Each structure stands twice: as structure tokens, then as C-alpha cells.
CSV table of C-alpha atoms in Angstrom, one decimal:
chain,number,residue,atom,x,y,z
A,19,UNK,CA,0.4,-0.1,0.2
A,20,UNK,CA,1.4,3.3,-0.7
A,21,UNK,CA,2.6,5.3,2.1
A,22,UNK,CA,-0.2,8.3,2.3
A,23,UNK,CA,0.9,11.8,3.6
A,24,UNK,CA,-1.7,13.7,4.8
A,25,UNK,CA,-1.3,17.9,4.5
A,26,UNK,CA,-0.9,19.5,7.7
A,27,UNK,CA,-1.1,23.5,8.0
A,28,UNK,CA,2.5,24.3,8.6
A,29,UNK,CA,4.3,27.5,9.1
A,30,UNK,CA,6.9,28.3,6.3
A,31,UNK,CA,10.3,27.9,8.1
A,32,UNK,CA,12.3,31.7,8.3
A,33,UNK,CA,14.8,30.4,6.2
A,34,UNK,CA,12.8,29.7,3.3
A,35,UNK,CA,11.1,32.7,3.8
A,36,UNK,CA,14.4,34.1,3.5
A,37,UNK,CA,15.3,32.9,0.2
A,38,UNK,CA,12.0,34.1,-1.3
A,39,UNK,CA,13.0,37.4,0.0
A,40,UNK,CA,16.6,37.0,-1.8
A,41,UNK,CA,15.4,35.8,-5.0
A,42,UNK,CA,14.7,39.0,-7.0
A,43,UNK,CA,18.3,39.9,-6.2
A,44,UNK,CA,20.3,36.9,-7.0
A,45,UNK,CA,22.0,36.8,-10.5
A,46,UNK,CA,21.2,34.7,-13.5
A,47,UNK,CA,24.1,32.4,-13.1
A,48,UNK,CA,22.7,31.6,-9.4
A,49,UNK,CA,19.4,31.9,-9.8
A,50,UNK,CA,18.6,28.3,-10.7
A,51,UNK,CA,20.2,27.0,-8.1
A,52,UNK,CA,18.4,29.4,-5.3
A,53,UNK,CA,15.3,28.3,-6.7
A,54,UNK,CA,16.2,24.6,-6.5
A,55,UNK,CA,17.1,25.5,-2.7
A,56,UNK,CA,13.5,27.1,-2.3
A,57,UNK,CA,12.1,24.0,-4.0
A,58,UNK,CA,14.3,21.5,-1.7
A,59,UNK,CA,12.7,23.3,1.0
A,60,UNK,CA,9.0,23.1,0.8
A,61,UNK,CA,9.4,19.6,-0.5
A,62,UNK,CA,8.9,18.3,3.0
A,63,UNK,CA,5.2,20.2,4.2
A,64,UNK,CA,3.9,22.1,0.7
A,65,UNK,CA,4.1,19.9,-2.8
A,66,UNK,CA,2.6,22.5,-4.6
A,67,UNK,CA,4.8,25.3,-3.9
A,68,UNK,CA,7.6,23.2,-4.4
A,69,UNK,CA,6.7,22.2,-7.7
A,70,UNK,CA,6.1,25.6,-8.3
A,71,UNK,CA,9.8,26.6,-7.7
A,72,UNK,CA,11.1,23.5,-9.4
A,73,UNK,CA,9.6,24.3,-12.7
A,74,UNK,CA,11.2,27.4,-12.4
A,75,UNK,CA,14.3,26.3,-11.6
A,76,UNK,CA,14.4,23.5,-14.5
A,77,UNK,CA,13.6,26.8,-16.8
A,78,UNK,CA,16.3,29.2,-15.6
A,79,UNK,CA,18.6,26.0,-15.4
A,80,UNK,CA,17.6,25.2,-19.3
A,81,UNK,CA,18.2,28.6,-20.4
A,82,UNK,CA,21.1,29.0,-18.9
A,83,UNK,CA,22.6,25.9,-20.0
A,84,UNK,CA,23.5,24.6,-16.1
A,85,UNK,CA,23.7,21.1,-16.3
A,86,UNK,CA,23.7,20.0,-12.4
A,87,UNK,CA,20.4,22.5,-11.6
A,88,UNK,CA,18.6,21.0,-14.4
A,89,UNK,CA,19.5,17.4,-13.2
A,90,UNK,CA,18.3,18.8,-9.6
A,91,UNK,CA,15.0,20.8,-10.7
A,92,UNK,CA,13.6,17.4,-12.4
A,93,UNK,CA,15.0,15.7,-9.5
A,94,UNK,CA,12.4,18.3,-7.3
A,95,UNK,CA,10.0,17.9,-9.6
A,96,UNK,CA,9.7,14.3,-9.7
A,97,UNK,CA,9.6,14.1,-5.6
A,98,UNK,CA,6.8,16.6,-5.7
A,99,UNK,CA,4.7,14.8,-8.2
A,100,UNK,CA,5.7,11.8,-5.9
A,101,UNK,CA,4.0,13.6,-3.3
A,102,UNK,CA,1.2,14.4,-5.4
A,103,UNK,CA,0.6,10.8,-6.3
A,104,UNK,CA,1.0,11.7,-9.7
A,105,UNK,CA,3.5,9.0,-10.4
A,106,UNK,CA,3.4,8.7,-14.1
A,107,UNK,CA,5.2,12.4,-14.1
A,108,UNK,CA,7.4,11.7,-11.6
A,109,UNK,CA,9.0,9.2,-13.7
A,110,UNK,CA,9.2,11.0,-16.6
A,111,UNK,CA,11.3,13.6,-14.7
A,112,UNK,CA,13.0,11.3,-12.7
A,113,UNK,CA,14.0,9.5,-16.0
A,114,UNK,CA,15.3,12.9,-17.4
A,115,UNK,CA,17.6,13.6,-14.4
A,116,UNK,CA,19.3,10.4,-14.7
A,117,UNK,CA,19.8,10.4,-17.9
A,118,UNK,CA,21.7,13.5,-17.6
A,119,UNK,CA,23.4,12.4,-14.3
A,120,UNK,CA,24.6,9.0,-15.4
A,121,UNK,CA,27.5,11.2,-17.6
A,122,UNK,CA,27.8,14.4,-15.1
A,123,UNK,CA,27.5,14.3,-11.6
A,124,UNK,CA,28.5,12.1,-8.5
A,125,UNK,CA,27.3,8.3,-7.8
A,126,UNK,CA,25.7,9.7,-4.5
A,127,UNK,CA,23.0,11.8,-7.0
A,128,UNK,CA,22.5,9.0,-9.2
A,129,UNK,CA,21.8,6.8,-6.3
A,130,UNK,CA,19.2,8.7,-4.9
A,131,UNK,CA,17.5,9.5,-8.2
A,132,UNK,CA,17.4,5.9,-8.9
A,133,UNK,CA,15.7,5.1,-5.6
A,134,UNK,CA,13.2,8.0,-6.0
A,135,UNK,CA,12.3,6.3,-9.2
A,136,UNK,CA,12.4,2.5,-7.9
A,137,UNK,CA,9.7,3.8,-5.4
A,138,UNK,CA,7.7,6.0,-7.9
A,139,UNK,CA,7.7,2.8,-10.0
A,140,UNK,CA,6.6,0.8,-6.7
A,141,UNK,CA,3.5,2.9,-6.3
A,142,UNK,CA,2.3,2.4,-9.7
A,143,UNK,CA,2.4,-1.8,-8.8
A,144,UNK,CA,5.6,-1.8,-11.5
A,145,UNK,CA,7.9,-4.2,-8.7
A,146,UNK,CA,10.0,-5.5,-11.7
A,147,UNK,CA,10.9,-1.6,-12.6
A,148,UNK,CA,11.2,-1.1,-9.1
A,149,UNK,CA,13.0,-3.5,-8.5
A,150,UNK,CA,15.9,-2.9,-11.2
A,151,UNK,CA,16.3,0.7,-9.8
A,152,UNK,CA,16.5,0.2,-6.1
A,153,UNK,CA,19.1,-2.6,-6.5
A,154,UNK,CA,21.3,-0.2,-8.9
A,155,UNK,CA,20.6,2.3,-6.3
A,156,UNK,CA,22.1,-0.5,-3.6
A,157,UNK,CA,25.2,-1.5,-5.5
A,158,UNK,CA,26.0,2.4,-5.8
A,159,UNK,CA,25.8,2.6,-1.7
A,160,UNK,CA,27.5,-1.1,-0.9
A,161,UNK,CA,31.0,0.6,-3.5
A,162,UNK,CA,30.5,4.0,-1.2
A,163,UNK,CA,30.1,2.3,2.2
A,164,UNK,CA,27.1,4.6,2.8
A,165,UNK,CA,25.6,2.0,5.3
A,166,UNK,CA,22.6,3.7,6.6
A,167,UNK,CA,21.7,4.4,2.9
A,168,UNK,CA,22.3,0.8,2.1
A,169,UNK,CA,19.9,-0.2,4.9
A,170,UNK,CA,17.2,2.0,3.4
A,171,UNK,CA,17.4,0.0,0.0
A,172,UNK,CA,17.8,-3.2,1.8
A,173,UNK,CA,14.4,-2.3,3.6
A,174,UNK,CA,12.6,-1.1,0.5
A,175,UNK,CA,13.5,-4.4,-1.4
A,176,UNK,CA,12.4,-6.3,1.4
A,177,UNK,CA,9.2,-4.1,1.3
A,178,UNK,CA,9.1,-4.8,-2.7
A,179,UNK,CA,10.1,-8.5,-2.7
A,180,UNK,CA,7.0,-9.0,-0.3
A,181,UNK,CA,4.5,-7.2,-2.1
A,182,UNK,CA,5.5,-9.6,-5.2
A,183,UNK,CA,4.8,-12.5,-3.3
A,184,UNK,CA,8.7,-13.3,-3.1
A,185,UNK,CA,9.0,-14.0,1.2
A,186,UNK,CA,12.3,-15.8,0.9
A,187,UNK,CA,14.3,-12.7,-0.6
A,188,UNK,CA,12.0,-10.3,1.4
A,189,UNK,CA,13.2,-12.0,4.6
A,190,UNK,CA,16.9,-11.8,3.8
A,191,UNK,CA,17.4,-8.0,2.8
A,192,UNK,CA,15.1,-7.4,5.7
A,193,UNK,CA,17.4,-9.2,8.0
A,194,UNK,CA,20.8,-7.2,5.7
A,195,UNK,CA,18.9,-4.2,6.6
A,196,UNK,CA,18.3,-4.9,10.1
A,197,UNK,CA,22.0,-6.1,11.0
A,198,UNK,CA,22.9,-2.5,9.5
A,199,UNK,CA,20.5,-0.5,12.0
A,200,UNK,CA,21.5,-2.3,15.1
A,201,UNK,CA,25.1,-1.7,14.1
A,202,UNK,CA,24.4,2.1,14.0
A,203,UNK,CA,22.0,1.8,16.8
A,204,UNK,CA,18.7,3.2,14.3
A,205,UNK,CA,16.1,2.0,16.4
A,206,UNK,CA,13.4,4.0,14.4
A,207,UNK,CA,14.0,1.9,11.6
A,208,UNK,CA,14.7,-1.7,13.7
A,209,UNK,CA,11.1,-0.8,14.9
A,210,UNK,CA,9.8,-0.4,11.3
A,211,UNK,CA,12.1,-3.4,10.1
A,212,UNK,CA,10.8,-5.9,12.8
A,213,UNK,CA,7.4,-4.9,11.8
A,214,UNK,CA,7.5,-5.1,8.3
A,215,UNK,CA,9.4,-9.1,9.0
A,216,UNK,CA,6.1,-9.7,11.3
A,217,UNK,CA,4.0,-9.0,8.2
A,218,UNK,CA,5.7,-11.3,6.2
A,219,UNK,CA,6.0,-14.8,9.0
A,220,UNK,CA,1.7,-13.6,9.2
A,221,UNK,CA,1.2,-14.1,5.5
A,222,UNK,CA,3.5,-17.2,5.7
A,223,UNK,CA,1.1,-18.3,8.5
A,224,UNK,CA,3.9,-18.6,11.0
A,225,UNK,CA,1.9,-17.1,13.6
A,226,UNK,CA,5.2,-17.7,16.8
A,227,UNK,CA,7.7,-15.8,15.0
A,228,UNK,CA,4.7,-12.8,13.6
A,229,UNK,CA,4.4,-12.2,17.4
A,230,UNK,CA,8.0,-12.2,18.3
A,231,UNK,CA,8.7,-9.7,15.6
A,232,UNK,CA,5.6,-7.3,16.4
A,233,UNK,CA,6.4,-7.7,20.0
A,234,UNK,CA,10.0,-6.1,19.2
A,235,UNK,CA,8.6,-3.5,17.2
A,236,UNK,CA,6.4,-2.8,20.1
A,237,UNK,CA,8.6,-2.8,22.6
A,238,UNK,CA,10.8,-0.2,20.7
A,239,UNK,CA,8.0,2.0,20.1
A,240,UNK,CA,7.1,2.4,23.9
A,241,UNK,CA,10.4,3.0,24.3
A,242,UNK,CA,11.1,5.8,22.0
A,243,UNK,CA,7.0,6.6,23.1
A,244,UNK,CA,6.5,6.8,19.2
A,245,UNK,CA,2.9,6.5,19.5
A,246,UNK,CA,2.1,5.7,15.5
A,247,UNK,CA,4.9,2.7,15.9
A,248,UNK,CA,2.7,1.8,19.1
A,249,UNK,CA,-0.5,2.1,17.4
A,250,UNK,CA,0.8,-0.1,14.3
A,251,UNK,CA,2.1,-2.9,16.7
A,252,UNK,CA,-1.0,-2.9,19.0
A,253,UNK,CA,-3.1,-3.3,15.5
A,254,UNK,CA,-0.8,-6.1,14.0
A,255,UNK,CA,-0.9,-8.3,17.6
A,256,UNK,CA,-4.8,-7.8,17.6
A,257,UNK,CA,-4.3,-9.4,14.3
A,258,UNK,CA,-2.7,-12.4,15.8
A,259,UNK,CA,-5.0,-12.5,18.4
A,260,UNK,CA,-7.9,-13.0,15.6
A,261,UNK,CA,-6.4,-15.3,14.0
A,262,UNK,CA,-5.6,-17.6,17.3
A,263,UNK,CA,-9.8,-17.3,17.5
A,264,UNK,CA,-9.2,-14.7,21.0
A,265,UNK,CA,-12.2,-12.3,19.2
A,266,UNK,CA,-12.7,-10.2,22.5
A,267,UNK,CA,-8.7,-9.8,23.0
A,268,UNK,CA,-8.4,-8.5,19.3
A,269,UNK,CA,-10.8,-6.4,19.4
A,270,UNK,CA,-9.5,-4.8,22.8
A,271,UNK,CA,-5.9,-4.2,21.3
A,272,UNK,CA,-7.8,-2.8,18.1
A,273,UNK,CA,-9.2,-0.4,20.5
A,274,UNK,CA,-6.0,0.4,22.1
A,275,UNK,CA,-4.4,1.1,18.3
A,276,UNK,CA,-7.8,3.2,17.3
A,277,UNK,CA,-7.7,5.4,20.3
A,278,UNK,CA,-4.0,6.8,19.7
A,279,UNK,CA,-4.6,6.8,15.8
A,280,UNK,CA,-7.5,9.3,16.9
A,281,UNK,CA,-5.5,11.2,18.8
A,282,UNK,CA,-3.0,11.4,15.7
A,283,UNK,CA,-5.8,12.4,13.8
A,284,UNK,CA,-4.2,9.8,11.5
A,285,UNK,CA,-7.2,9.0,8.9
A,286,UNK,CA,-5.5,6.2,7.2
A,287,UNK,CA,-5.1,4.4,10.6
A,288,UNK,CA,-8.4,4.9,11.7
A,289,UNK,CA,-9.7,3.2,8.6
A,290,UNK,CA,-7.3,0.1,9.1
A,291,UNK,CA,-8.8,0.1,12.7
A,292,UNK,CA,-12.6,0.5,11.8
A,293,UNK,CA,-11.8,-2.3,9.3
A,294,UNK,CA,-10.9,-4.8,12.0
A,295,UNK,CA,-13.6,-3.8,14.5
A,296,UNK,CA,-15.9,-4.5,11.5
A,297,UNK,CA,-14.4,-8.4,11.1
A,298,UNK,CA,-14.9,-8.8,15.1
A,299,UNK,CA,-18.7,-8.1,14.8
A,300,UNK,CA,-18.9,-10.0,11.3
A,301,UNK,CA,-17.4,-13.4,13.5
A,302,UNK,CA,-19.9,-12.5,16.1
A,303,UNK,CA,-22.8,-12.3,13.5
A,304,UNK,CA,-23.8,-8.9,13.9
A,305,UNK,CA,-23.2,-8.5,10.1
A,306,UNK,CA,-25.2,-5.0,9.7
A,307,UNK,CA,-22.9,-3.4,12.5
A,308,UNK,CA,-20.0,-5.1,10.6
A,309,UNK,CA,-21.0,-3.4,7.2
A,310,UNK,CA,-21.4,-0.2,9.1
A,311,UNK,CA,-17.8,-0.2,10.0
A,312,UNK,CA,-16.5,-1.5,6.8
A,313,UNK,CA,-18.2,1.3,4.9
A,314,UNK,CA,-16.9,3.8,7.6
A,315,UNK,CA,-13.5,2.2,6.9
A,316,UNK,CA,-14.1,2.3,3.0
A,317,UNK,CA,-15.2,5.8,3.4
A,318,UNK,CA,-11.7,7.3,4.2
A,319,UNK,CA,-9.8,5.0,1.8
A,320,UNK,CA,-11.7,6.3,-0.9
A,321,UNK,CA,-10.5,10.2,-0.1
A,322,UNK,CA,-7.3,9.0,0.1
A,323,UNK,CA,-7.3,6.8,-2.9
A,324,UNK,CA,-6.0,3.9,-1.0
A,325,UNK,CA,-6.6,1.1,-3.8
A,326,UNK,CA,-5.4,-1.9,-1.4
A,327,UNK,CA,-7.5,-0.6,1.6
A,328,UNK,CA,-10.4,-0.4,-0.8
A,329,UNK,CA,-10.1,-4.2,-1.8
A,330,UNK,CA,-9.8,-5.0,1.5
A,331,UNK,CA,-13.1,-3.2,2.6
A,332,UNK,CA,-14.9,-4.6,-0.4
A,333,UNK,CA,-14.0,-7.8,0.2
A,334,UNK,CA,-15.2,-7.8,4.1
A,335,UNK,CA,-18.8,-6.1,2.7
A,336,UNK,CA,-18.9,-9.1,0.7
A,337,UNK,CA,-18.1,-11.4,3.5
A,338,UNK,CA,-20.7,-9.8,5.9
A,339,UNK,CA,-23.8,-10.1,2.7
A,340,UNK,CA,-22.7,-13.5,1.9
A,341,UNK,CA,-23.6,-14.2,5.8
A,342,UNK,CA,-27.0,-12.3,6.1
A,343,UNK,CA,-27.7,-14.6,2.4
A,344,UNK,CA,-27.2,-12.1,0.2
A,345,UNK,CA,-25.7,-13.9,-2.9
A,346,UNK,CA,-25.7,-11.3,-5.3
A,347,UNK,CA,-24.6,-8.1,-3.4
A,348,UNK,CA,-22.1,-10.6,-1.8
A,349,UNK,CA,-20.4,-11.4,-5.2
A,350,UNK,CA,-20.9,-7.9,-6.3
A,351,UNK,CA,-18.5,-6.4,-3.8
A,352,UNK,CA,-16.3,-9.6,-3.9
A,353,UNK,CA,-15.5,-9.3,-7.6
A,354,UNK,CA,-15.0,-5.3,-6.9
A,355,UNK,CA,-12.3,-6.6,-4.9
A,356,UNK,CA,-10.9,-9.0,-6.5
A,357,UNK,CA,-10.5,-6.5,-9.8
A,358,UNK,CA,-8.7,-4.4,-7.3
A,359,UNK,CA,-6.5,-6.6,-6.4
A,360,UNK,CA,-5.6,-7.6,-10.0
A,361,UNK,CA,-4.6,-4.5,-10.7
A,362,UNK,CA,-2.5,-4.2,-7.7
A,363,UNK,CA,-0.6,-7.9,-8.7
A,364,UNK,CA,-1.2,-8.7,-5.2
A,365,UNK,CA,-1.2,-12.5,-5.1
A,366,UNK,CA,-2.0,-12.9,-1.4
A,367,UNK,CA,-5.3,-10.6,-2.2
A,368,UNK,CA,-6.0,-12.7,-5.3
A,369,UNK,CA,-5.9,-16.2,-3.8
A,370,UNK,CA,-8.0,-14.9,-1.1
A,371,UNK,CA,-10.4,-13.4,-3.2
A,372,UNK,CA,-10.5,-16.9,-5.6
A,373,UNK,CA,-11.2,-18.6,-2.3
A,374,UNK,CA,-14.1,-16.7,-0.9
A,375,UNK,CA,-15.7,-16.1,-4.0
A,376,UNK,CA,-15.7,-20.1,-4.3
A,377,UNK,CA,-17.2,-20.1,-0.4
A,378,UNK,CA,-20.4,-18.2,-1.8
A,379,UNK,CA,-20.9,-20.1,-4.9
A,380,UNK,CA,-20.4,-23.5,-2.5
A,381,UNK,CA,-23.3,-21.7,0.2
A,382,UNK,CA,-25.6,-21.0,-3.3
A,383,UNK,CA,-25.4,-24.8,-4.5
A,384,UNK,CA,-22.8,-24.1,-7.6
A,385,UNK,CA,-20.8,-26.6,-6.4
A,386,UNK,CA,-18.9,-26.9,-10.2
A,387,UNK,CA,-17.8,-22.6,-10.2
A,388,UNK,CA,-17.0,-22.9,-6.0
A,389,UNK,CA,-14.5,-25.6,-7.5
A,390,UNK,CA,-13.1,-23.5,-10.1
A,391,UNK,CA,-12.3,-20.5,-8.1
A,392,UNK,CA,-10.9,-22.8,-5.1
A,393,UNK,CA,-8.6,-24.3,-7.9
A,394,UNK,CA,-7.8,-20.8,-8.8
A,395,UNK,CA,-6.8,-19.9,-5.1
A,396,UNK,CA,-5.3,-23.3,-3.8
A,397,UNK,CA,-2.6,-22.7,-7.2
A,398,UNK,CA,-1.4,-19.5,-6.0
A,399,UNK,CA,-1.4,-20.5,-2.4
A,400,UNK,CA,0.3,-23.3,-2.8
A,401,UNK,CA,3.4,-21.7,-5.5
A,402,UNK,CA,3.8,-19.1,-2.6
A,403,UNK,CA,3.8,-21.6,0.4
A,404,UNK,CA,0.5,-19.4,1.9
A,405,UNK,CA,-0.6,-21.5,4.9
A,406,UNK,CA,-3.6,-19.7,5.9
A,407,UNK,CA,-5.2,-19.1,2.6
A,408,UNK,CA,-4.3,-23.3,2.2
A,409,UNK,CA,-6.1,-24.0,5.2
A,410,UNK,CA,-9.1,-22.4,3.6
A,411,UNK,CA,-8.6,-24.2,0.0
A,412,UNK,CA,-8.3,-27.9,2.0
A,413,UNK,CA,-11.6,-27.0,3.9
A,414,UNK,CA,-13.4,-26.0,1.3
A,415,UNK,CA,-12.1,-28.7,-0.8
A,416,UNK,CA,-13.3,-30.8,1.6
A,417,UNK,CA,-16.8,-29.4,1.7
A,418,UNK,CA,-17.0,-29.3,-2.3
A,419,UNK,CA,-16.1,-32.8,-3.1
A,420,UNK,CA,-18.1,-34.1,0.5
A,421,UNK,CA,-21.1,-32.9,-1.4
A,422,UNK,CA,-20.3,-34.2,-4.7
A,423,UNK,CA,-20.0,-37.5,-2.7
A,424,UNK,CA,-16.6,-38.3,-3.6
A,425,UNK,CA,-15.6,-39.4,-0.5
A,426,UNK,CA,-12.5,-40.4,-0.9
A,427,UNK,CA,-11.1,-36.6,-2.2
A,428,UNK,CA,-13.4,-35.6,0.4
A,429,UNK,CA,-11.2,-37.3,3.6
A,430,UNK,CA,-7.7,-36.5,1.7
A,431,UNK,CA,-8.8,-32.9,2.0
A,432,UNK,CA,-9.8,-32.8,5.4
A,433,UNK,CA,-6.5,-34.8,6.2
A,434,UNK,CA,-4.4,-32.2,4.9
A,435,UNK,CA,-6.9,-29.5,6.5
A,436,UNK,CA,-6.6,-31.0,9.9
A,437,UNK,CA,-2.5,-31.3,9.7
A,438,UNK,CA,-2.5,-27.6,7.9
A,439,UNK,CA,-4.1,-26.2,10.9
A,440,UNK,CA,-2.1,-28.0,13.8
A,441,UNK,CA,0.8,-26.7,12.2
A,442,UNK,CA,-0.2,-23.0,12.3
A,443,UNK,CA,-2.2,-23.0,15.6
A,444,UNK,CA,0.2,-24.5,17.8
A,445,UNK,CA,0.6,-24.6,21.8
A,446,UNK,CA,3.8,-22.1,21.8
A,447,UNK,CA,1.6,-19.6,19.9
A,448,UNK,CA,-1.1,-19.6,22.9
A,449,UNK,CA,1.8,-19.6,25.4
A,450,UNK,CA,3.1,-16.6,23.5
A,451,UNK,CA,-0.5,-14.6,23.6
A,452,UNK,CA,-0.7,-15.6,27.1
A,453,UNK,CA,2.4,-13.8,27.8
A,454,UNK,CA,1.0,-10.3,26.1
A,455,UNK,CA,-2.3,-10.7,27.4
A,456,UNK,CA,-0.6,-10.4,31.3
A,457,UNK,CA,1.3,-7.4,30.2
A,458,UNK,CA,-1.7,-5.9,29.4
A,459,UNK,CA,-3.9,-7.0,31.5
A,460,UNK,CA,-3.9,-4.1,33.8
A,461,UNK,CA,-4.7,-1.7,31.0
A,462,UNK,CA,-8.5,-3.5,31.2
A,463,UNK,CA,-9.7,-1.1,33.6
A,464,UNK,CA,-8.7,1.9,32.4
A,465,UNK,CA,-10.7,1.0,29.4
A,466,UNK,CA,-13.9,3.0,29.8
A,467,UNK,CA,-11.9,6.1,30.8
A,468,UNK,CA,-9.7,5.9,27.6
A,469,UNK,CA,-13.0,6.2,25.5
A,470,UNK,CA,-14.3,9.2,27.0
A,471,UNK,CA,-16.4,11.0,23.8
A,472,UNK,CA,-19.6,10.1,23.1
A,473,UNK,CA,-18.7,8.4,20.0
A,474,UNK,CA,-16.5,6.4,21.3
A,475,UNK,CA,-18.8,5.5,24.6
A,476,UNK,CA,-21.4,4.5,21.6
A,477,UNK,CA,-18.8,1.5,20.5
A,478,UNK,CA,-18.2,0.1,24.3
A,479,UNK,CA,-21.7,-0.4,24.5
A,480,UNK,CA,-21.6,-1.8,21.3
A,481,UNK,CA,-18.7,-4.2,22.5
A,482,UNK,CA,-20.7,-5.2,25.7
A,483,UNK,CA,-24.4,-5.9,23.8
A,484,UNK,CA,-22.2,-8.4,21.7
A,485,UNK,CA,-20.2,-9.8,24.9
A,486,UNK,CA,-23.9,-10.6,26.0
A,487,UNK,CA,-25.0,-12.2,22.8
A,488,UNK,CA,-21.4,-14.3,22.6
A,489,UNK,CA,-22.9,-15.6,26.4
A,490,UNK,CA,-26.3,-16.4,25.4
A,491,UNK,CA,-25.2,-18.7,22.3
A,492,UNK,CA,-22.4,-20.4,24.1
């Protein structure tokens, strides 16, 4: 998922204001350099102004034949367009900068351009081009022995390999980045890397390792008092609780995460929390309430054009309509999700969508279509060793063949299903979860106080009502 930058109103630093005031007195030969300095200054908090000054710098550099400033102007234009999520234009300017930089400037600048170009390709889900550029950048940083910069490249390579489904290489590069960050004591980067590796292990179905790395990330976030990092880790630990079947504890961690995200006014995080809370209500068979949370999440994700998040929300809405018995709306939302996952080349999401669509067809009595979609899911999940999805595939194969009265195949898949389930959810996982639960048990007493405004109190009442429902059912 693209990293979204939320615009905040910030005071323009005096240094940039001074550069703007000096601009009319700068000689034509130095004007492009001056304009580039202003463009660079605005880049971190006002992309539109950065774009404006970079365009002026480019025009001035071309008119005076200043190649080095022309390269920098194209670089800043690319960065500004990237911040504005206009990645095709960003790529065009990065390529122009790189074409001239290769022959006329230092390797350091070439590396920075390649890294930025790779990032833009990644944002457009062009993983092969992204890998090519960032691997080239990493080669330069390795030759220059710029270890902190090399760690950034390794971290990003781990991210790209993960997105493309190559979990082995993702782990290799992430571990390389960790070694460098430990050497230089970069705890902020370590916190993020531990979280990244936890996500990879989660996709592989290794929840013991997942929990271990999420806990490492959380420990550093607390040490640094990094609220954003803490919210992320709490959310992800909640997912592990969810996967282990402890929905109340999962909800508790999601609410802890949501409280922090609301304090930070981080809409992306709030949307994620709404989505995950919706999943809990869906599993508690309150699908109308779940759909309400999913749609609140979807509204935020659409606002920021978060395609990955939208695909997830569409999938979850589809699953809730499925639970409500509305096959038509279920398939409508699930195919929307599948289309988005395919546009992202997200193999994990595609495999999950195929399995869910197969499940809907199964419950509708269309066993042939169910088998078609589950086979497509299994083909991807098996090739990438996606244990959680393989578990779902084996279960659906068993149910399909049982209905078709092919009991030999049904028994074969049921055996595979139970073996897969045992390998994922073992006793060590529950032991680790118990340790984390003990650590946070003291915070349970403060939950009511933590959610003081009317909207959050409403959520607590919803949870209490649902817990009563759970006691009645079970």
C-alpha cells in the first residue's frame, strides 16, 4: 500500500522565507540554484509550492545551460509529483534527471535518483522496474560504503519482494537492513523493520515468529514513545489474537490502536481500525453492524485513493452480505475486490478473493463454480506457500467433494486441512499470547476512561451488547 502523506498546515520556516525574499536580487547564473533550494525546502510540507519553484528552476537552468541544476530541478519535480501521487509525471522527470546524471554528476546523486524512481514504480505496482532501480541504487551505496543509506535500500527491497510474493528474498533483505541498523543504533528503523518482518511471517502463517517480531516492534515504540509505531504494533498483535480465535482480546487491541490513531488524527489508521473492528462483529454474527464499520473504513480509504484498503473493505462487505444470505450483493462486492487486487498484482489478495468467491458459490449450491475458483486460489497459495489461505482452500475442497459424494477426495482434503491447522495454531502460539495478555491486563481497568467522548462510548456499548450475545449463544 502506498504510504499516504496527510497534509497539515505548517508555518513556513524563516530560512525559506529569506530565500524567497533574496530571489529578486540573485544573478541569472545563480538563480536556478536558488530556486532549487527553495523547491527542496518546501518539499517536506508543501508539494504544490515545491513543484512551482522546481519548474522555475528547470526553466532557468535550461536557459543558462546549467546541467547540474537542470538535473536537480527534474529530481525535485519528480519528488513533488510523487508526493502528489502523480507517479507517471514523477517517473518522467526522474528519467530525465537520470539520463543526464549518469554522465555528469556524482554516484551519490545518481543513487538518490534511482531510489526515488524505484519508489515511484513501486507506487504504480511495477515491481520489476522498482527492483531494477533500487538494486542499482543499492550497488552504488555498497561501493560507497554508505551503510545507513544501504540499509534504506535493503528495507525497501524487502518491501517490494514481499509485495510481489517472494517472501524468502523479502526476509533476506530485511535481515540485512536489521544488521546495519543494529550496528548504527537506528532504533526507529529497527522498529519498522521488525513490523515488516512480522507481516511477512503472518502471510506465511508462522504466527509464533509473527508475534515475536510484533512484540519487538512494540517494545521499541514504547521506548521511543512513538505513538504511531505503537498504534501499528497494537493493531497487528490484535490480528494475531484474531487469528488464534480470541476475538475479545483482538477487539481490545484494536481499540487501543484506534484510540491512539484518533489522538494522532491519522485517518489511514482510523480506517484500518474500523475495518478490523468490523471483522470482529462479523464473526460475532452482527453483520449489519460489521457492514457499517466497513463502510466507514471504505469512505476514508476512497478519500485517499487507498486501492489496497478499498479492496480489503470491498472483500469484507462482500463476506458480510454472504453471511446475511444476500448472494447477489456478496458477489458484487467480492468481484470489485478481486478486480482491485488484480490491478495491484497482489497475489495474496487474489488467492484470498478466489477462495471467498468459491465459498459463496458453494453456499449457493453451485459446486462446479466453487471448485473452479478454489482451484485458482489453491494454485497461487500452494506456489507461494500461503499457509492461512491453504487452510481455507483445503477446507473448501473437503466440503465441495463431500457434497459431490466423492468421499475419497473429501477425506484426503480433510486430512490435509487438519494437518495444516495443527501446523499453524500450535501450543507455543497460545503461550506467547498469554504472556502478552498478562502484560496488558492492567490496562483493561482503564478502558472505559480511555474512550470518553460520546462516539467512543457508543462503541463500548456495542461491545458490551455483543459480549452478552456471545454468552447467550455459547
